[in-house]
Amino acid sequence: MEIDAQDAFEINFFENLLKKDSKNPETLELLGGLYSKYEMANQALRIDRRLARISPQNPRVQYNLACTLCLLGRKREALDSLRKAIELGYDDRNWLMQDSDFNSLENHPEFQSLVEACGQSL
């Protein structure tokens, strides 16, 4: 997918902001979202890992990391991050079941167990 002019401007803007404040979670999340939108998974992974170091208890951060890892074919790591997201309180089972980022795991028994556990205490 070709990056449109507005998003290219924003990517550049957020990358420059990170040079001044490399740990700003809002900037990291916005930039990570833009990278994901344009299927720039390696860049998104770099951002997701930074966010996970900054906010290790944030279930949404762990969920997004799991998505990116899965898209990169790193299934074991994706399952581990998804498990952590659920343990931390991620509970949107409906979204998890329809999230195309996990298509490659849909028949994996551990993924199915995590879907069942989503919204319940692990």
PDB file of C-alpha atoms in Angstrom:
ATOM      1  CA  MET A   1       0.000   0.000   0.000  1.00  0.00           C
ATOM      2  CA  GLU A   2       1.373   3.384  -0.964  1.00  0.00           C
ATOM      3  CA  ILE A   3       1.619   5.912   1.857  1.00  0.00           C
ATOM      4  CA  ASP A   4      -0.565   8.955   1.282  1.00  0.00           C
ATOM      5  CA  ALA A   5       0.919  12.425   1.683  1.00  0.00           C
ATOM      6  CA  GLN A   6      -0.754  13.195   5.030  1.00  0.00           C
ATOM      7  CA  ASP A   7       0.367   9.922   6.605  1.00  0.00           C
ATOM      8  CA  ALA A   8       3.888  10.352   5.204  1.00  0.00           C
ATOM      9  CA  PHE A   9       3.991  13.779   6.848  1.00  0.00           C
ATOM     10  CA  GLU A  10       2.759  12.326  10.150  1.00  0.00           C
ATOM     11  CA  ILE A  11       5.257   9.449  10.078  1.00  0.00           C
ATOM     12  CA  ASN A  12       8.073  11.922   9.565  1.00  0.00           C
ATOM     13  CA  PHE A  13       6.665  14.227  12.250  1.00  0.00           C
ATOM     14  CA  PHE A  14       6.342  11.441  14.854  1.00  0.00           C
ATOM     15  CA  GLU A  15       9.770  10.009  14.014  1.00  0.00           C
ATOM     16  CA  ASN A  16      11.258  13.468  14.643  1.00  0.00           C
ATOM     17  CA  LEU A  17       9.329  13.811  17.906  1.00  0.00           C
ATOM     18  CA  LEU A  18      10.814  10.524  19.084  1.00  0.00           C
ATOM     19  CA  LYS A  19      14.296  11.921  18.534  1.00  0.00           C
ATOM     20  CA  LYS A  20      13.473  14.461  21.233  1.00  0.00           C
ATOM     21  CA  ASP A  21      11.467  12.188  23.547  1.00  0.00           C
ATOM     22  CA  SER A  22      12.096   8.539  22.737  1.00  0.00           C
ATOM     23  CA  LYS A  23       9.828   7.237  25.499  1.00  0.00           C
ATOM     24  CA  ASN A  24       6.633   9.161  24.784  1.00  0.00           C
ATOM     25  CA  PRO A  25       3.982   6.406  24.716  1.00  0.00           C
ATOM     26  CA  GLU A  26       1.409   8.477  22.831  1.00  0.00           C
ATOM     27  CA  THR A  27       3.859   9.256  20.034  1.00  0.00           C
ATOM     28  CA  LEU A  28       5.006   5.638  19.917  1.00  0.00           C
ATOM     29  CA  GLU A  29       1.421   4.374  19.693  1.00  0.00           C
ATOM     30  CA  LEU A  30       0.535   6.803  16.907  1.00  0.00           C
ATOM     31  CA  LEU A  31       3.652   5.960  14.932  1.00  0.00           C
ATOM     32  CA  GLY A  32       3.168   2.235  15.491  1.00  0.00           C
ATOM     33  CA  GLY A  33      -0.398   2.530  14.230  1.00  0.00           C
ATOM     34  CA  LEU A  34       0.769   4.251  11.072  1.00  0.00           C
ATOM     35  CA  TYR A  35       3.448   1.619  10.482  1.00  0.00           C
ATOM     36  CA  SER A  36       0.835  -1.117  10.929  1.00  0.00           C
ATOM     37  CA  LYS A  37      -1.609   0.625   8.604  1.00  0.00           C
ATOM     38  CA  TYR A  38       0.968   0.519   5.829  1.00  0.00           C
ATOM     39  CA  GLU A  39       2.097  -3.045   6.577  1.00  0.00           C
ATOM     40  CA  MET A  40       5.504  -1.899   7.766  1.00  0.00           C
ATOM     41  CA  ALA A  41       5.691  -4.776  10.227  1.00  0.00           C
ATOM     42  CA  ASN A  42       9.408  -4.577  11.010  1.00  0.00           C
ATOM     43  CA  GLN A  43       9.095  -0.906  11.935  1.00  0.00           C
ATOM     44  CA  ALA A  44       5.902  -1.629  13.897  1.00  0.00           C
ATOM     45  CA  LEU A  45       7.706  -4.407  15.790  1.00  0.00           C
ATOM     46  CA  ARG A  46      10.468  -2.011  16.790  1.00  0.00           C
ATOM     47  CA  ILE A  47       7.855   0.411  18.148  1.00  0.00           C
ATOM     48  CA  ASP A  48       5.786  -2.315  19.827  1.00  0.00           C
ATOM     49  CA  ARG A  49       8.856  -3.643  21.635  1.00  0.00           C
ATOM     50  CA  ARG A  50       9.723  -0.146  22.860  1.00  0.00           C
ATOM     51  CA  LEU A  51       6.177   0.327  24.116  1.00  0.00           C
ATOM     52  CA  ALA A  52       6.303  -3.050  25.882  1.00  0.00           C
ATOM     53  CA  ARG A  53       9.456  -1.941  27.718  1.00  0.00           C
ATOM     54  CA  ILE A  54       7.892   1.401  28.682  1.00  0.00           C
ATOM     55  CA  SER A  55       4.444   0.029  29.604  1.00  0.00           C
ATOM     56  CA  PRO A  56       4.945  -3.656  30.457  1.00  0.00           C
ATOM     57  CA  GLN A  57       1.615  -3.902  32.310  1.00  0.00           C
ATOM     58  CA  ASN A  58      -0.517  -2.467  29.508  1.00  0.00           C
ATOM     59  CA  PRO A  59      -2.651  -5.241  27.972  1.00  0.00           C
ATOM     60  CA  ARG A  60      -3.291  -3.281  24.760  1.00  0.00           C
ATOM     61  CA  VAL A  61       0.454  -2.882  24.198  1.00  0.00           C
ATOM     62  CA  GLN A  62       0.966  -6.629  24.628  1.00  0.00           C
ATOM     63  CA  TYR A  63      -1.960  -7.345  22.302  1.00  0.00           C
ATOM     64  CA  ASN A  64      -0.535  -5.084  19.586  1.00  0.00           C
ATOM     65  CA  LEU A  65       2.870  -6.714  19.992  1.00  0.00           C
ATOM     66  CA  ALA A  66       1.220 -10.113  19.540  1.00  0.00           C
ATOM     67  CA  CYS A  67      -0.458  -8.891  16.342  1.00  0.00           C
ATOM     68  CA  THR A  68       2.790  -7.637  14.865  1.00  0.00           C
ATOM     69  CA  LEU A  69       4.693 -10.781  15.803  1.00  0.00           C
ATOM     70  CA  CYS A  70       2.007 -12.921  14.216  1.00  0.00           C
ATOM     71  CA  LEU A  71       2.113 -10.890  11.008  1.00  0.00           C
ATOM     72  CA  LEU A  72       5.859 -11.504  10.881  1.00  0.00           C
ATOM     73  CA  GLY A  73       5.323 -15.265  11.248  1.00  0.00           C
ATOM     74  CA  ARG A  74       6.722 -15.393  14.777  1.00  0.00           C
ATOM     75  CA  LYS A  75       3.901 -17.521  16.099  1.00  0.00           C
ATOM     76  CA  ARG A  76       5.455 -18.707  19.371  1.00  0.00           C
ATOM     77  CA  GLU A  77       6.314 -15.151  20.418  1.00  0.00           C
ATOM     78  CA  ALA A  78       2.878 -13.952  19.278  1.00  0.00           C
ATOM     79  CA  LEU A  79       1.155 -16.557  21.431  1.00  0.00           C
ATOM     80  CA  ASP A  80       3.324 -15.614  24.410  1.00  0.00           C
ATOM     81  CA  SER A  81       2.472 -11.916  24.012  1.00  0.00           C
ATOM     82  CA  LEU A  82      -1.214 -12.664  23.531  1.00  0.00           C
ATOM     83  CA  ARG A  83      -1.210 -14.795  26.684  1.00  0.00           C
ATOM     84  CA  LYS A  84       0.433 -11.926  28.576  1.00  0.00           C
ATOM     85  CA  ALA A  85      -2.144  -9.458  27.203  1.00  0.00           C
ATOM     86  CA  ILE A  86      -4.979 -11.656  28.460  1.00  0.00           C
ATOM     87  CA  GLU A  87      -3.262 -12.191  31.815  1.00  0.00           C
ATOM     88  CA  LEU A  88      -2.978  -8.397  32.124  1.00  0.00           C
ATOM     89  CA  GLY A  89      -6.680  -7.960  31.455  1.00  0.00           C
ATOM     90  CA  TYR A  90      -7.225  -7.837  27.691  1.00  0.00           C
ATOM     91  CA  ASP A  91     -10.835  -9.001  27.419  1.00  0.00           C
ATOM     92  CA  ASP A  92     -12.261  -8.153  23.987  1.00  0.00           C
ATOM     93  CA  ARG A  93     -12.951 -11.703  22.830  1.00  0.00           C
ATOM     94  CA  ASN A  94     -15.159 -10.571  19.930  1.00  0.00           C
ATOM     95  CA  TRP A  95     -12.370  -8.466  18.459  1.00  0.00           C
ATOM     96  CA  LEU A  96      -9.796 -11.207  19.041  1.00  0.00           C
ATOM     97  CA  MET A  97     -11.950 -13.725  17.163  1.00  0.00           C
ATOM     98  CA  GLN A  98     -12.260 -11.444  14.128  1.00  0.00           C
ATOM     99  CA  ASP A  99      -8.779  -9.875  14.137  1.00  0.00           C
ATOM    100  CA  SER A 100      -7.236 -10.827  10.787  1.00  0.00           C
ATOM    101  CA  ASP A 101      -3.746 -10.349  12.240  1.00  0.00           C
ATOM    102  CA  PHE A 102      -4.198 -13.779  13.830  1.00  0.00           C
ATOM    103  CA  ASN A 103      -5.465 -15.618  10.738  1.00  0.00           C
ATOM    104  CA  SER A 104      -2.367 -17.814  10.654  1.00  0.00           C
ATOM    105  CA  LEU A 105      -3.133 -19.002  14.200  1.00  0.00           C
ATOM    106  CA  GLU A 106      -6.869 -19.614  13.905  1.00  0.00           C
ATOM    107  CA  ASN A 107      -6.477 -23.417  13.917  1.00  0.00           C
ATOM    108  CA  HIS A 108      -3.689 -23.489  16.494  1.00  0.00           C
ATOM    109  CA  PRO A 109      -4.893 -25.203  19.697  1.00  0.00           C
ATOM    110  CA  GLU A 110      -3.100 -22.753  21.990  1.00  0.00           C
ATOM    111  CA  PHE A 111      -4.662 -19.796  20.173  1.00  0.00           C
ATOM    112  CA  GLN A 112      -8.101 -21.374  20.528  1.00  0.00           C
ATOM    113  CA  SER A 113      -7.459 -21.815  24.264  1.00  0.00           C
ATOM    114  CA  LEU A 114      -6.460 -18.172  24.557  1.00  0.00           C
ATOM    115  CA  VAL A 115      -9.613 -17.075  22.757  1.00  0.00           C
ATOM    116  CA  GLU A 116     -11.645 -19.112  25.231  1.00  0.00           C
ATOM    117  CA  ALA A 117      -9.720 -17.597  28.146  1.00  0.00           C
ATOM    118  CA  CYS A 118     -10.112 -14.042  26.897  1.00  0.00           C
ATOM    119  CA  GLY A 119     -12.377 -12.166  29.277  1.00  0.00           C
ATOM    120  CA  GLN A 120     -11.837 -14.678  32.060  1.00  0.00           C
ATOM    121  CA  SER A 121      -9.096 -14.802  34.690  1.00  0.00           C
ATOM    122  CA  LEU A 122      -6.105 -16.904  33.702  1.00  0.00           C
TER     123      LEU A 122
END
